[in-house]
DNA sequence: AAAGATTGAATAATCAATCTTT
DNA sequence: AAAGATTGATTATTCAATCTTT
C-alpha cells in the first residue's frame, strides 16, 4: 500500500461529501415518496418550475438545472405530463422549443411537498448544525458550486436566492 | 406564490449541495473515464477495497459503503470480475458470504487512478478553497454525514481517516 | 426462520441518430 | 448547417422472489 496516497485529506473530504449526499438523498427520497408520492427526481423538476417566472421553463433550461440530460428530461416530462403535474406549451418566439409548465395540480403538489420536505429537513439539520454553521456551509458550497457547475450558477443569478 | 416557503435558506443550501455534488461528480466522471477507463462507480468500489484490510470486503459491507443496493453491487462486482479487477473469495467462517477482493491488476489500476484523480481534485479545489476552508468544510460534512448516513460513519471508524 | 447473496422482471438513464425550425 | 427537442437501442438500477447456509 506504500505509494498510493489513499489518505490524502482532500480524498477523505470528497468521500465524506459523497457519503453525505447519498445519506441525505436516501432520507429525502424515502420521505417524499411516502408522504407526497413524489420521487426526488420529480420533486427537483417541479421545484425548479415553481421557482421560475410564470412557473415554466424551456426544456433545455430545465435539463441544465437538473441532473438529467435533455433526453432524460424529455422522458421525465412525459411522465409528469401523464400524471397531470406538468403541461407542455409551445414557444411563440421559437417554434423549435417547448416550455414545461406547472399545472395547477402540479403547483399544489409541489407546495405541499416543499412544506413537508422543509419540516423534515429542519428536523434533520437543526439538531446537528447551528445557524452560523449552516451559513458557513452554504458559503463554501456556493464557492465550490460556482466553480464546478457554472451552468447552475448562472441559472440561479436572476433568482431571489442568489444573494 | 405567496404561501410556499420556496426561499427558505435551508432549501437553498440543500439545492446548492445537490448542484455541487452533480457538478463534482460530472467532472470526476469525465476525467476518470477518459484517463483511467473507470466509471465513478468502479472507482468508488475499487477505492473502498483498496482501503480495506487485505484489500477485501464482504459483499454486504461493500454495498453499505457505496450508493448501491446489494443486488446492484452483485452486478457491479460481476462486471469488475469480468474485467479482472476484482475476484470473489469464499468466506471460511460463514459459507453464506463472499468477499470481493482486489486483484493485482485492480490494485494497480486504482492506485494509478487515485493519483490522477487527486491531481485533478487539487487543481479544481485549491484555487477555490484554502486549507482552512477545506478543513471547515470537512468538519461540517462529517457532522452531517454522521447523522444522515450512520452506516458509512461506522464503516469509517476503524480506518485511519476517522480522526 | 433469519441472514448473505444472487436472479428475474420492470423501470429509467444515457448516447447517438433523427426531425423540425431557424 | 446549427439549435431545440424527441426517439431507439443499450445499459444499468431497483424491488421482490429465490437459494443456500446458519
Tab-separated table of C-alpha atoms (C1' of nucleotides) in Angstrom:
chain	number	residue	atom	x	y	z
A	1	UNK	CA	0.000	0.000	0.000
A	2	UNK	CA	3.058	2.215	0.222
A	3	UNK	CA	2.945	4.705	-2.608
A	4	UNK	CA	-0.728	5.346	-3.100
A	5	UNK	CA	-1.934	8.457	-1.307
A	6	UNK	CA	-5.145	6.881	-0.072
A	7	UNK	CA	-5.077	9.069	2.988
A	8	UNK	CA	-4.886	12.447	1.281
A	9	UNK	CA	-7.219	14.732	3.276
A	10	UNK	CA	-8.875	16.007	0.134
A	11	UNK	CA	-9.769	12.465	-0.849
A	12	UNK	CA	-11.331	11.945	2.563
A	13	UNK	CA	-13.260	15.181	2.247
A	14	UNK	CA	-14.649	14.167	-1.107
A	15	UNK	CA	-15.558	10.780	0.292
A	16	UNK	CA	-17.435	12.495	3.083
A	17	UNK	CA	-19.146	14.672	0.532
A	18	UNK	CA	-20.349	11.661	-1.433
A	19	UNK	CA	-21.497	9.819	1.681
A	20	UNK	CA	-23.360	12.847	2.981
A	21	UNK	CA	-25.064	13.335	-0.331
A	22	UNK	CA	-26.059	9.688	-0.504
A	23	UNK	CA	-27.436	9.710	3.026
A	24	UNK	CA	-29.334	12.934	2.511
A	25	UNK	CA	-30.748	11.844	-0.828
A	26	UNK	CA	-31.860	8.495	0.554
A	27	UNK	CA	-33.503	10.170	3.516
A	28	UNK	CA	-35.322	12.722	1.416
A	29	UNK	CA	-36.339	10.166	-1.170
A	30	UNK	CA	-37.970	7.902	1.371
A	31	UNK	CA	-39.958	10.710	2.974
A	32	UNK	CA	-41.061	12.309	-0.273
A	33	UNK	CA	-42.174	9.015	-1.701
A	34	UNK	CA	-44.122	8.018	1.377
A	35	UNK	CA	-45.688	11.340	2.239
A	36	UNK	CA	-46.124	13.025	-1.132
A	37	UNK	CA	-45.895	10.301	-3.725
A	38	UNK	CA	-43.048	12.169	-5.392
A	39	UNK	CA	-39.654	10.854	-6.373
A	40	UNK	CA	-36.681	13.086	-5.664
A	41	UNK	CA	-36.408	13.496	-9.410
A	42	UNK	CA	-39.936	14.815	-9.736
A	43	UNK	CA	-39.526	16.979	-6.671
A	44	UNK	CA	-36.490	18.684	-8.160
A	45	UNK	CA	-38.119	19.268	-11.520
A	46	UNK	CA	-41.339	20.602	-10.022
A	47	UNK	CA	-39.439	22.821	-7.592
A	48	UNK	CA	-37.432	24.370	-10.409
A	49	UNK	CA	-40.597	25.139	-12.285
A	50	UNK	CA	-42.297	26.525	-9.194
A	51	UNK	CA	-39.443	28.968	-8.682
A	52	UNK	CA	-39.372	30.098	-12.306
A	53	UNK	CA	-41.215	33.087	-13.812
A	54	UNK	CA	-44.728	32.037	-14.815
A	55	UNK	CA	-43.893	28.651	-13.339
A	56	UNK	CA	-42.451	27.445	-16.614
A	57	UNK	CA	-39.083	26.869	-18.221
A	58	UNK	CA	-37.713	25.804	-21.571
A	59	UNK	CA	-36.936	22.112	-21.777
A	60	UNK	CA	-33.227	22.693	-22.312
A	61	UNK	CA	-33.007	25.179	-19.451
A	62	UNK	CA	-34.774	22.768	-17.151
A	63	UNK	CA	-32.428	19.971	-18.138
A	64	UNK	CA	-29.429	22.184	-17.423
A	65	UNK	CA	-30.744	22.872	-13.922
A	66	UNK	CA	-31.251	19.240	-13.026
A	67	UNK	CA	-29.005	16.206	-13.144
A	68	UNK	CA	-30.842	14.985	-16.251
A	69	UNK	CA	-29.728	15.004	-19.870
A	70	UNK	CA	-32.078	16.562	-22.392
A	71	UNK	CA	-33.380	13.158	-23.402
A	72	UNK	CA	-33.750	12.155	-19.779
A	73	UNK	CA	-35.755	15.304	-19.162
A	74	UNK	CA	-37.966	14.615	-22.170
A	75	UNK	CA	-38.890	11.279	-20.636
A	76	UNK	CA	-39.362	12.742	-17.167
A	77	UNK	CA	-41.686	15.427	-18.533
A	78	UNK	CA	-43.597	12.744	-20.435
A	79	UNK	CA	-44.309	11.047	-17.131
A	80	UNK	CA	-45.068	14.295	-15.308
A	81	UNK	CA	-47.468	15.258	-18.075
A	82	UNK	CA	-49.172	11.878	-17.865
A	83	UNK	CA	-49.549	12.459	-14.132
A	84	UNK	CA	-51.131	15.853	-14.797
A	85	UNK	CA	-48.498	17.839	-12.909
A	86	UNK	CA	-46.809	19.470	-15.895
A	87	UNK	CA	-48.018	20.618	-19.299
A	88	UNK	CA	-46.004	21.281	-22.453
A	89	UNK	CA	-46.578	24.694	-24.039
A	90	UNK	CA	-45.300	25.838	-27.409
A	91	UNK	CA	-42.909	28.765	-27.549
A	92	UNK	CA	-44.305	31.528	-29.795
A	93	UNK	CA	-40.950	33.169	-30.467
A	94	UNK	CA	-39.157	29.942	-31.404
A	95	UNK	CA	-41.240	27.096	-32.644
A	96	UNK	CA	-38.425	24.624	-32.146
A	97	UNK	CA	-38.741	24.970	-28.392
A	98	UNK	CA	-41.208	23.956	-25.727
A	99	UNK	CA	-41.937	25.150	-22.264
A	100	UNK	CA	-42.558	22.735	-19.460
A	101	UNK	CA	-45.220	24.491	-17.379
A	102	UNK	CA	-46.556	23.616	-13.967
A	103	UNK	CA	-50.287	22.819	-13.902
A	104	UNK	CA	-52.484	23.873	-11.009
A	105	UNK	CA	-52.350	20.318	-9.715
A	106	UNK	CA	-48.560	20.392	-10.027
A	107	UNK	CA	-48.404	23.685	-8.154
A	108	UNK	CA	-50.492	22.366	-5.291
A	109	UNK	CA	-48.471	19.195	-5.153
A	110	UNK	CA	-45.063	20.838	-5.030
A	111	UNK	CA	-46.126	23.453	-2.497
A	112	UNK	CA	-47.388	20.776	-0.142
A	113	UNK	CA	-44.266	18.729	-0.755
A	114	UNK	CA	-41.940	21.645	-0.052
A	115	UNK	CA	-43.621	22.266	3.276
A	116	UNK	CA	-43.253	18.666	4.353
A	117	UNK	CA	-39.760	18.500	2.943
A	118	UNK	CA	-38.673	21.587	4.855
A	119	UNK	CA	-40.113	20.248	8.084
A	120	UNK	CA	-38.113	17.082	7.638
A	121	UNK	CA	-35.020	18.993	6.648
A	122	UNK	CA	-35.175	21.233	9.689
A	123	UNK	CA	-35.736	18.274	11.993
A	124	UNK	CA	-32.742	16.622	10.424
A	125	UNK	CA	-30.315	19.534	10.302
A	126	UNK	CA	-31.275	21.796	13.176
A	127	UNK	CA	-30.029	19.380	15.799
A	128	UNK	CA	-26.720	18.955	14.028
A	129	UNK	CA	-25.652	22.359	12.711
A	130	UNK	CA	-26.438	25.755	14.177
A	131	UNK	CA	-27.357	28.801	12.087
A	132	UNK	CA	-23.772	30.001	11.765
A	133	UNK	CA	-22.576	26.613	10.644
A	134	UNK	CA	-25.339	26.379	8.065
A	135	UNK	CA	-24.391	29.803	6.745
A	136	UNK	CA	-20.724	28.820	6.554
A	137	UNK	CA	-21.600	25.569	4.867
A	138	UNK	CA	-23.733	27.422	2.361
A	139	UNK	CA	-20.942	29.866	1.523
A	140	UNK	CA	-18.405	27.120	0.979
A	141	UNK	CA	-20.837	25.205	-1.171
A	142	UNK	CA	-21.510	28.251	-3.285
A	143	UNK	CA	-17.811	28.798	-3.889
A	144	UNK	CA	-17.402	25.210	-4.982
A	145	UNK	CA	-20.627	25.139	-6.966
A	146	UNK	CA	-19.749	28.264	-8.942
A	147	UNK	CA	-16.558	26.535	-9.995
A	148	UNK	CA	-17.726	23.013	-10.767
A	149	UNK	CA	-21.237	23.742	-12.025
A	150	UNK	CA	-21.195	27.162	-13.682
A	151	UNK	CA	-24.384	26.371	-15.596
A	152	UNK	CA	-26.290	26.064	-12.338
A	153	UNK	CA	-24.578	29.175	-11.015
A	154	UNK	CA	-25.732	31.250	-13.982
A	155	UNK	CA	-29.220	29.840	-13.763
A	156	UNK	CA	-29.557	30.980	-10.169
A	157	UNK	CA	-28.384	34.544	-10.779
A	158	UNK	CA	-31.756	36.090	-11.631
A	159	UNK	CA	-33.374	34.397	-8.664
A	160	UNK	CA	-34.046	35.821	-5.267
A	161	UNK	CA	-31.793	33.274	-3.589
A	162	UNK	CA	-28.598	34.383	-5.267
A	163	UNK	CA	-27.569	36.827	-2.529
B	1	UNK	CA	-46.595	32.028	-4.941
B	2	UNK	CA	-47.498	33.506	-1.580
B	3	UNK	CA	-47.609	30.747	0.984
B	4	UNK	CA	-44.968	28.331	-0.196
B	5	UNK	CA	-41.625	28.889	1.515
B	6	UNK	CA	-39.593	28.467	-1.651
B	7	UNK	CA	-36.990	30.865	-0.345
B	8	UNK	CA	-36.204	29.139	2.931
B	9	UNK	CA	-32.410	29.376	3.327
B	10	UNK	CA	-32.147	25.708	4.195
B	11	UNK	CA	-33.827	24.800	0.936
B	12	UNK	CA	-31.330	26.957	-0.929
B	13	UNK	CA	-28.449	25.340	0.922
B	14	UNK	CA	-29.658	21.883	0.021
B	15	UNK	CA	-30.101	22.971	-3.571
B	16	UNK	CA	-26.515	24.182	-3.580
B	17	UNK	CA	-25.447	20.894	-2.093
B	18	UNK	CA	-27.135	18.933	-4.850
B	19	UNK	CA	-25.756	21.190	-7.588
B	20	UNK	CA	-22.247	20.993	-6.198
B	21	UNK	CA	-22.428	17.248	-5.974
B	22	UNK	CA	-23.718	16.986	-9.521
B	23	UNK	CA	-21.011	19.265	-10.870
B	24	UNK	CA	-18.260	17.493	-8.986
B	25	UNK	CA	-19.484	14.044	-9.962
B	26	UNK	CA	-19.765	15.014	-13.615
B	27	UNK	CA	-16.290	16.497	-13.587
B	28	UNK	CA	-14.728	13.472	-11.915
B	29	UNK	CA	-16.620	11.053	-14.101
B	30	UNK	CA	-15.405	12.611	-17.311
B	31	UNK	CA	-11.780	12.620	-16.222
B	32	UNK	CA	-11.791	9.121	-14.769
B	33	UNK	CA	-13.433	7.707	-17.840
B	34	UNK	CA	-11.062	9.413	-20.237
B	35	UNK	CA	-7.820	8.956	-18.359
B	36	UNK	CA	-8.315	5.693	-16.490
B	37	UNK	CA	-11.178	3.921	-18.210
B	38	UNK	CA	-13.009	3.769	-14.896
B	39	UNK	CA	-16.542	4.855	-14.158
B	40	UNK	CA	-17.119	6.751	-10.929
B	41	UNK	CA	-18.972	3.678	-9.748
B	42	UNK	CA	-15.991	1.424	-10.292
B	43	UNK	CA	-13.627	3.983	-8.831
B	44	UNK	CA	-15.606	4.114	-5.602
B	45	UNK	CA	-15.860	0.355	-5.278
B	46	UNK	CA	-12.169	-0.206	-6.008
B	47	UNK	CA	-11.146	2.588	-3.654
B	48	UNK	CA	-13.157	1.078	-0.825
B	49	UNK	CA	-11.486	-2.246	-1.365
B	50	UNK	CA	-8.046	-0.681	-1.610
B	51	UNK	CA	-8.525	0.971	1.772
B	52	UNK	CA	-9.796	-2.180	3.457
B	53	UNK	CA	-7.727	-4.757	5.382
B	54	UNK	CA	-6.318	-7.329	2.947
B	55	UNK	CA	-7.906	-5.258	0.198
B	56	UNK	CA	-11.175	-7.121	0.513
B	57	UNK	CA	-14.624	-6.674	1.978
B	58	UNK	CA	-17.797	-8.666	2.393
B	59	UNK	CA	-20.345	-8.022	-0.336
B	60	UNK	CA	-22.901	-6.626	2.070
B	61	UNK	CA	-20.343	-4.366	3.758
B	62	UNK	CA	-19.213	-3.071	0.404
B	63	UNK	CA	-22.784	-2.380	-0.637
B	64	UNK	CA	-23.386	-0.450	2.585
B	65	UNK	CA	-20.376	1.753	1.854
B	66	UNK	CA	-21.446	2.642	-1.653
B	67	UNK	CA	-24.641	4.041	-3.107
B	68	UNK	CA	-25.527	0.591	-4.470
B	69	UNK	CA	-28.096	-1.878	-3.227
B	70	UNK	CA	-26.902	-5.420	-2.563
B	71	UNK	CA	-28.238	-6.590	-5.902
B	72	UNK	CA	-26.707	-3.591	-7.624
B	73	UNK	CA	-23.376	-4.455	-6.051
B	74	UNK	CA	-23.670	-8.065	-7.146
B	75	UNK	CA	-23.979	-6.887	-10.732
B	76	UNK	CA	-21.173	-4.356	-10.387
B	77	UNK	CA	-18.840	-6.999	-8.975
B	78	UNK	CA	-19.835	-9.314	-11.835
B	79	UNK	CA	-18.566	-6.689	-14.249
B	80	UNK	CA	-15.458	-5.917	-12.204
B	81	UNK	CA	-14.670	-9.603	-12.040
B	82	UNK	CA	-15.113	-9.942	-15.803
B	83	UNK	CA	-12.677	-7.041	-16.190
B	84	UNK	CA	-10.169	-8.817	-13.950
B	85	UNK	CA	-10.052	-6.071	-11.330
B	86	UNK	CA	-11.868	-7.900	-8.550
B	87	UNK	CA	-12.146	-11.538	-7.514
B	88	UNK	CA	-14.770	-13.231	-5.352
B	89	UNK	CA	-13.415	-15.247	-2.418
B	90	UNK	CA	-15.387	-17.578	-0.186
B	91	UNK	CA	-15.622	-16.759	3.496
B	92	UNK	CA	-14.339	-19.669	5.624
B	93	UNK	CA	-16.186	-18.681	8.777
B	94	UNK	CA	-19.561	-18.192	7.084
B	95	UNK	CA	-20.189	-20.017	3.868
B	96	UNK	CA	-23.176	-17.874	3.049
B	97	UNK	CA	-20.930	-14.899	2.472
B	98	UNK	CA	-18.392	-13.795	-0.093
B	99	UNK	CA	-15.534	-11.376	-0.110
B	100	UNK	CA	-14.946	-9.051	-3.004
B	101	UNK	CA	-11.139	-8.890	-3.211
B	102	UNK	CA	-8.948	-6.600	-5.265
B	103	UNK	CA	-6.741	-8.411	-7.779
B	104	UNK	CA	-3.212	-7.236	-8.518
B	105	UNK	CA	-4.495	-5.667	-11.714
B	106	UNK	CA	-7.240	-3.960	-9.738
B	107	UNK	CA	-4.737	-2.659	-7.221
B	108	UNK	CA	-2.516	-1.183	-9.917
B	109	UNK	CA	-5.497	0.343	-11.638
B	110	UNK	CA	-6.961	2.038	-8.599
B	111	UNK	CA	-3.589	3.341	-7.394
B	112	UNK	CA	-2.936	4.975	-10.728
B	113	UNK	CA	-6.482	6.308	-10.819
B	114	UNK	CA	-6.248	7.796	-7.331
B	115	UNK	CA	-3.085	9.667	-8.269
B	116	UNK	CA	-4.668	11.174	-11.355
B	117	UNK	CA	-7.890	11.819	-9.504
B	118	UNK	CA	-6.112	13.645	-6.717
B	119	UNK	CA	-4.195	15.797	-9.167
B	120	UNK	CA	-7.456	16.806	-10.786
B	121	UNK	CA	-9.100	17.367	-7.450
B	122	UNK	CA	-6.325	19.616	-6.213
B	123	UNK	CA	-6.325	21.599	-9.433
B	124	UNK	CA	-10.050	22.023	-9.062
B	125	UNK	CA	-10.297	22.843	-5.369
B	126	UNK	CA	-7.023	24.507	-4.465
B	127	UNK	CA	-7.845	27.655	-6.386
B	128	UNK	CA	-11.254	27.923	-4.776
B	129	UNK	CA	-10.890	26.975	-1.119
B	130	UNK	CA	-7.856	27.417	1.098
B	131	UNK	CA	-6.678	24.813	3.601
B	132	UNK	CA	-8.708	26.254	6.469
B	133	UNK	CA	-11.851	26.325	4.401
B	134	UNK	CA	-11.342	22.735	3.307
B	135	UNK	CA	-10.877	21.706	6.935
B	136	UNK	CA	-14.036	23.556	7.959
B	137	UNK	CA	-15.948	22.059	5.079
B	138	UNK	CA	-14.749	18.616	6.063
B	139	UNK	CA	-15.840	19.069	9.688
B	140	UNK	CA	-19.294	20.239	8.723
B	141	UNK	CA	-19.659	17.377	6.285
B	142	UNK	CA	-18.663	14.892	8.939
B	143	UNK	CA	-21.262	16.224	11.359
B	144	UNK	CA	-23.937	15.910	8.722
B	145	UNK	CA	-22.708	12.570	7.442
B	146	UNK	CA	-22.685	11.002	10.905
B	147	UNK	CA	-26.324	11.967	11.220
B	148	UNK	CA	-27.715	11.090	7.808
B	149	UNK	CA	-25.524	8.121	6.929
B	150	UNK	CA	-24.608	6.353	10.164
B	151	UNK	CA	-23.747	3.168	8.267
B	152	UNK	CA	-20.955	4.972	6.455
B	153	UNK	CA	-19.885	6.616	9.700
B	154	UNK	CA	-19.478	3.277	11.446
B	155	UNK	CA	-17.680	1.810	8.478
B	156	UNK	CA	-15.067	4.550	8.595
B	157	UNK	CA	-14.362	4.234	12.326
B	158	UNK	CA	-11.613	1.592	12.129
B	159	UNK	CA	-9.878	3.472	9.353
B	160	UNK	CA	-7.002	5.850	9.602
B	161	UNK	CA	-9.044	8.710	8.229
B	162	UNK	CA	-11.536	8.811	11.064
B	163	UNK	CA	-9.657	11.386	13.157
C	1	DA	C1'	-36.866	-18.889	10.285
C	2	DA	C1'	-33.433	-15.328	9.557
C	3	DA	C1'	-29.188	-13.607	7.057
C	4	DG	C1'	-25.992	-13.276	2.879
C	5	DA	C1'	-26.105	-13.185	-1.744
C	6	DT	C1'	-27.944	-13.785	-6.338
C	7	DT	C1'	-31.512	-13.675	-10.171
C	8	DG	C1'	-35.764	-12.134	-12.942
C	9	DA	C1'	-38.875	-8.559	-14.220
C	10	DA	C1'	-39.745	-3.871	-14.565
C	11	DT	C1'	-38.220	0.887	-14.802
C	12	DA	C1'	-35.284	4.525	-16.012
C	13	DA	C1'	-30.854	6.688	-17.570
C	14	DT	C1'	-27.712	7.733	-21.302
C	15	DC	C1'	-25.594	8.161	-26.196
C	16	DA	C1'	-26.250	8.566	-30.923
C	17	DA	C1'	-29.347	9.366	-34.560
C	18	DT	C1'	-33.438	11.880	-36.268
C	19	DC	C1'	-36.813	15.503	-37.102
C	20	DT	C1'	-38.288	20.272	-37.189
C	21	DT	C1'	-37.288	25.037	-37.133
C	22	DT	C1'	-34.056	28.860	-37.522
D	1	DA	C1'	-25.799	23.941	-41.156
D	2	DA	C1'	-26.786	24.670	-36.278
D	3	DA	C1'	-30.089	24.512	-32.256
D	4	DG	C1'	-34.168	22.531	-29.598
D	5	DA	C1'	-36.301	18.519	-28.694
D	6	DT	C1'	-37.571	13.723	-29.252
D	7	DT	C1'	-36.890	8.623	-30.205
D	8	DG	C1'	-34.442	3.962	-30.471
D	9	DA	C1'	-31.095	0.947	-28.651
D	10	DT	C1'	-28.277	-0.185	-24.972
D	11	DT	C1'	-27.042	-0.432	-20.299
D	12	DA	C1'	-27.777	-0.222	-15.514
D	13	DT	C1'	-30.644	0.088	-11.286
D	14	DT	C1'	-34.049	-1.413	-8.159
D	15	DC	C1'	-37.744	-4.465	-5.852
D	16	DA	C1'	-39.361	-8.867	-4.958
D	17	DA	C1'	-38.556	-13.606	-5.073
D	18	DT	C1'	-35.240	-17.447	-4.603
D	19	DC	C1'	-31.412	-20.246	-2.979
D	20	DT	C1'	-28.000	-21.574	0.398
D	21	DT	C1'	-26.238	-21.543	4.942
D	22	DT	C1'	-26.743	-20.611	9.864
